[in-house]
Short mmCIF file of C-alpha atoms in Angstrom, two decimals:
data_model
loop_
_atom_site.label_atom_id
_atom_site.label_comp_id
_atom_site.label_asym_id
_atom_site.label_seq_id
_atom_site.Cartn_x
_atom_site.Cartn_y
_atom_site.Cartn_z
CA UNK A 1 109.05 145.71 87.31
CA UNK A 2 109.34 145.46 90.90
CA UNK A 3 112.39 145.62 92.28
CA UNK A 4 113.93 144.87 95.69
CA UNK A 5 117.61 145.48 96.57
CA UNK A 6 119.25 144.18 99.63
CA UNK A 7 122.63 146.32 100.52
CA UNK A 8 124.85 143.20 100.72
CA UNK A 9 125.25 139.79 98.66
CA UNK A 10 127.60 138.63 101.01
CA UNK A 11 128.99 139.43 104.57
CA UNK A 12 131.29 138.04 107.21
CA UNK A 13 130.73 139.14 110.55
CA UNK A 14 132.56 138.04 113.98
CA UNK A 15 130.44 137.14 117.14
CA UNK A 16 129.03 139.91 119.35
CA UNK A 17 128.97 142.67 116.54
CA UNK A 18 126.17 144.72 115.69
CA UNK A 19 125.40 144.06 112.37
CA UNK A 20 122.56 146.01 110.12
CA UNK A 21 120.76 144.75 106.86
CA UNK A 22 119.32 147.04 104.51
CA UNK A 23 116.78 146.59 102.14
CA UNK A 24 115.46 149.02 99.58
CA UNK A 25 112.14 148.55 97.39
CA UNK A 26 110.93 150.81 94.62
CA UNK A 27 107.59 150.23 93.91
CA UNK A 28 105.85 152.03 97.04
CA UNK A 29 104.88 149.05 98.39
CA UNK A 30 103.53 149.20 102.08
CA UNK A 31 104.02 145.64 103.19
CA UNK A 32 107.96 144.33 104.11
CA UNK A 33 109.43 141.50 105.81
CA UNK A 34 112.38 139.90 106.52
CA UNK A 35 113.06 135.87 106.20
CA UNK A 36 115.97 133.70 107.09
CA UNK A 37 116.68 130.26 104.99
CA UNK A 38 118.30 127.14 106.10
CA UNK A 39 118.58 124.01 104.41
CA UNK A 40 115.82 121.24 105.87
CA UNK A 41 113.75 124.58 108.00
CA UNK A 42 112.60 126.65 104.66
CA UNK A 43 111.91 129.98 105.18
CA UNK A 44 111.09 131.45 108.04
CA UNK A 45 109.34 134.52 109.25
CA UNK A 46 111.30 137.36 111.07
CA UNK A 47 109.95 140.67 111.38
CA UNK A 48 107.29 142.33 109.18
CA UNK A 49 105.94 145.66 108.65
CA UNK A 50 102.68 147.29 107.26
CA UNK A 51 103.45 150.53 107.17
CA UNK A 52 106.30 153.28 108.21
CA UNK A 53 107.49 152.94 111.66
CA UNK A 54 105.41 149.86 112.13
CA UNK A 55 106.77 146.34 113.33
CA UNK A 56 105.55 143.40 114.05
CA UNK A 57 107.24 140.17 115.11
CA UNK A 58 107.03 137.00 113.19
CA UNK A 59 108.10 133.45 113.71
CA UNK A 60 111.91 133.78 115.10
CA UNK A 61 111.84 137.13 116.25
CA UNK A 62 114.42 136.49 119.12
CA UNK A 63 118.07 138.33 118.48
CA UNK A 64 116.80 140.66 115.69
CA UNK A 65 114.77 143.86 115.91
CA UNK A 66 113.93 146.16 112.62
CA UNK A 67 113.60 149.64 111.62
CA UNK A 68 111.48 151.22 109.33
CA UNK A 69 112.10 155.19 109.24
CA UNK A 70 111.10 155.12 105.63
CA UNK A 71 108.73 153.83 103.41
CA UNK A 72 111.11 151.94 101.14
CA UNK A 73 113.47 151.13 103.21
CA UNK A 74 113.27 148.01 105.68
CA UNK A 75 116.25 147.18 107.96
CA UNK A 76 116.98 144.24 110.08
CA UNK A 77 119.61 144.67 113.07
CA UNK A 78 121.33 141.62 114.47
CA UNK A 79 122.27 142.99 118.20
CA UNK A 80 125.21 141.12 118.66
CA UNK A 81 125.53 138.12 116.02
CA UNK A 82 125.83 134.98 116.71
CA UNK A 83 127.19 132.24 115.02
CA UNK A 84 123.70 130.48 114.89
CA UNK A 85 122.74 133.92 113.00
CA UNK A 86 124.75 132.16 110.66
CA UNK A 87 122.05 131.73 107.19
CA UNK A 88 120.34 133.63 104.10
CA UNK A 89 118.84 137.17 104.97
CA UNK A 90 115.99 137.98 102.28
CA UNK A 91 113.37 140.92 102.29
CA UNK A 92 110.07 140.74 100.52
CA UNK A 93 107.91 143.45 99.79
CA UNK A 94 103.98 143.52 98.48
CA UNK A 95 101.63 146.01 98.46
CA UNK A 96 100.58 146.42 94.79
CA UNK A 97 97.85 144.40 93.27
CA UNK A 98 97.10 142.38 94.18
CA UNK A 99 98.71 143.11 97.68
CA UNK A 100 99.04 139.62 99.02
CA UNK A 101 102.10 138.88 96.27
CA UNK A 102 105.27 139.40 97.53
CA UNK A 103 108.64 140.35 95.89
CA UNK A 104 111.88 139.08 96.93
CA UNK A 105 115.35 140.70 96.97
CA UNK A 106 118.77 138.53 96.25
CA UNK A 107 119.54 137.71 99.32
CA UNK A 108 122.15 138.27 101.48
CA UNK A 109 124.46 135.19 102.65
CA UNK A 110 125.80 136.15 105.99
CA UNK A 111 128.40 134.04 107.98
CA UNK A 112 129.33 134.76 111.45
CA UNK A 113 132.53 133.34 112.78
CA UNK B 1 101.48 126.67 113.27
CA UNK B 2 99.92 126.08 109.90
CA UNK B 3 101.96 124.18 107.23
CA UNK B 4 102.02 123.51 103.69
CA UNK B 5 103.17 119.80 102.75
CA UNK B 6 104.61 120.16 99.82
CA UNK B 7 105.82 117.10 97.27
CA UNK B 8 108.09 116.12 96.10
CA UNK B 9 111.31 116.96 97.65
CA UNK B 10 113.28 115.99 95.16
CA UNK B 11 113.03 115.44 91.62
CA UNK B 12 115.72 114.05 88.90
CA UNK B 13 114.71 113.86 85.49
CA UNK B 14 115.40 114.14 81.84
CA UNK B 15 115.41 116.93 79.49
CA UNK B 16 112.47 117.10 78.11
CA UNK B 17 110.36 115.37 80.30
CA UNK B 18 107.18 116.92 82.38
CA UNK B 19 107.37 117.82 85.97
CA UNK B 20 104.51 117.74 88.77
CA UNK B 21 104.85 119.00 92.01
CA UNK B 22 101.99 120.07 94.49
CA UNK B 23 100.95 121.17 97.57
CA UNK B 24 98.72 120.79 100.54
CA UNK B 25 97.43 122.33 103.91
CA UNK B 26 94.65 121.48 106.59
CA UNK B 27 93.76 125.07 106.08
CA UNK B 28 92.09 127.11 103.88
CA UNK B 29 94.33 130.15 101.81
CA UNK B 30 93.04 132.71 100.03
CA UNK B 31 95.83 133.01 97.24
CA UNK B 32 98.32 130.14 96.19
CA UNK B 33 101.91 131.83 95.12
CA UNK B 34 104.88 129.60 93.53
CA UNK B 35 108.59 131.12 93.26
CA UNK B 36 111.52 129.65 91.77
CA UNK B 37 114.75 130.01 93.56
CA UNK B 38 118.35 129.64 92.00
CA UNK B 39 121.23 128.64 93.80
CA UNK B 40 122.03 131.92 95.88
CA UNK B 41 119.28 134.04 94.60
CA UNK B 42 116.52 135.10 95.92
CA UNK B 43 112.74 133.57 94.95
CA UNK B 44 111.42 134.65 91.63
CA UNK B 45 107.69 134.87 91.25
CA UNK B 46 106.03 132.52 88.97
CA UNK B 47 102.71 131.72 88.88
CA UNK B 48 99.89 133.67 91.46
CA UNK B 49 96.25 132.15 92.05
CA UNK B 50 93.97 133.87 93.45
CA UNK B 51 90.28 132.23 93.16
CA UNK B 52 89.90 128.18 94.30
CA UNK B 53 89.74 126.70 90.84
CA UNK B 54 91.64 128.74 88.90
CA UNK B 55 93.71 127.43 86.37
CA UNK B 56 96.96 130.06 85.22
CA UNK B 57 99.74 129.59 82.55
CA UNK B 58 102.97 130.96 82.43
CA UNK B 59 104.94 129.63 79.35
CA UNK B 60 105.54 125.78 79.73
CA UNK B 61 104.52 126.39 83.61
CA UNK B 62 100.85 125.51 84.33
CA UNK B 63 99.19 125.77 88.10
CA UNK B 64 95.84 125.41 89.54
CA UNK B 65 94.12 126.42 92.86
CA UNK B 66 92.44 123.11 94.44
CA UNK B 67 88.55 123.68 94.43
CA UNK B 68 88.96 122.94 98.23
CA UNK B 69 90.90 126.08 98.62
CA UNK B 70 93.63 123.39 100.42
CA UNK B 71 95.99 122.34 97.78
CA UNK B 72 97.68 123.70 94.51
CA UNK B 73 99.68 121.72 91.91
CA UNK B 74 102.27 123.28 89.75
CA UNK B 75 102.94 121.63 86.32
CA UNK B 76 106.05 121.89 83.63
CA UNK B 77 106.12 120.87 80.41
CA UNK B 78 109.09 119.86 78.59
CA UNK B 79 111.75 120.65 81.15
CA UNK B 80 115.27 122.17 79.65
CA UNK B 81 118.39 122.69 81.95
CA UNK B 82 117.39 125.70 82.82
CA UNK B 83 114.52 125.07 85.13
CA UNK B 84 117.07 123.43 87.81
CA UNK B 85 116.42 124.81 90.58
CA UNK B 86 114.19 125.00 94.03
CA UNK B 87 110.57 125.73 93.27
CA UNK B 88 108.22 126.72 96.33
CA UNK B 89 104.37 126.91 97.04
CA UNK B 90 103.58 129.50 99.47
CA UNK B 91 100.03 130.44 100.74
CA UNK B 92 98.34 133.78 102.07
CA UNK B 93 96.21 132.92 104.76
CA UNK B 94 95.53 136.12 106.85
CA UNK B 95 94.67 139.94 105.45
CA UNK B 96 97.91 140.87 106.49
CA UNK B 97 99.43 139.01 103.33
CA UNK B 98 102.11 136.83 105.68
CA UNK B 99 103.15 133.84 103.75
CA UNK B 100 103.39 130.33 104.43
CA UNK B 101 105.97 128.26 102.68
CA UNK B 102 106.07 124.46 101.76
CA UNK B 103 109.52 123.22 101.87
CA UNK B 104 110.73 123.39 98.47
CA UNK B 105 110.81 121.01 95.77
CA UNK B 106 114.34 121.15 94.62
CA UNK B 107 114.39 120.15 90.57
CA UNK B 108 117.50 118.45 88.67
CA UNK B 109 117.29 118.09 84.78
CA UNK B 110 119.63 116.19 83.07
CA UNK B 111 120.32 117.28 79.10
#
């Protein structure tokens, strides 16, 4: 089974700190990406990446950036939160077969006061 | 940007009853992917289509790929409580494998 693990369920952060995501998959997969979900918008794009230190911007790019120093391992980086920042983080990951199908971690619900 | 319309938003029924939902897009996507999310959880995979026409089961869950490659419908039979919950289409429209997400159908069942 795949399996995708995001390092926290919940978080409370204040404005202006850095704040890092993790996300861990175990399956090899090439392919991750980062979403955010609010109620009435859906889910929405953030970064993706193909492949080890690649990155590529999706939909709301704008006060996150990512790092991908290993394969399974797909981190998003919120500069200096802001209280719009404010929703639910999840990481996907696909790569297997067939590659288009992606797997979702838990989610993580961060607030930022 | 491309969208997915997807219907209904809402559904309340009884246990026991069957559920249609479906979605549709002015473009063309090469695979059709449905997930079922629980309050606080990330989206479980359910059903994944992957030729126009296709017809796949999982359990009481039934979905088809439109022949137009433009639309997908996702069927359940026989609801229990358990299937509360937000179900979303999502199609692949690129190589790259980047998703694009109808806004959720979000299901109540009442025993």
């Amino acid at each position: 089974d795949v399996k995708v693990t995001q390092s926290s369920r919940y978080l409370v952060k204040r404005t202006g700190e850095k704040v890092f995501l993790e996300c861990v998959q175990d399956m090899d997969h090439e392919n991750m990406f980062w979403y955010r979900q609010d109620p009435g918008l859906g889910l929405r794009l953030i970064y993706f990446s193909y492949d080890v230190k690649m990155k590529e911007k999706g939909d709301i790019p704008e006060g996150y950036s990512v790092s991908r120093e290993k394969k399974e391992r797909f981190s998003l980086i919120l500069e200096s939160a802001s209280t719009n920042q404010t929703s639910m983080y999840l990481c996907a990951s696909s790569g297997g077969y067939p590659k288009e199908t992606q797997y979702f971690g838990p989610g993580t619900r961060l607030l930022v006061l | 940007g491309q969208q997915l319309n997807q219907s209904p938003q809402s559904m309340f029924i009884q246990e026991g009853e069957d559920v249609s939902m479906n979605c549709t897009s002015s473009s063309i996507f090469n695979t059709w992917l449905w997930y079922k999310q629980d309050p606080g959880e990330g989206p479980v995979l359910l059903i994944a289509l992957y030729k126009a026409g296709e017809l796949t089961s999982n359990g009481r869950l039934t979905a088809q790929f439109g022949i137009t490659r433009k639309d997908s419908f996702l069927n359940i039979s026989a609801s229990i409580p358990s299937d509360v919950g937000i179900y979303f289409c999502a199609g692949v429209y690129n190589q790259g494998g980047k998703l694009i997400f109808g806004q959720g159908t979000e299901l109540s069942v009442k025993p």
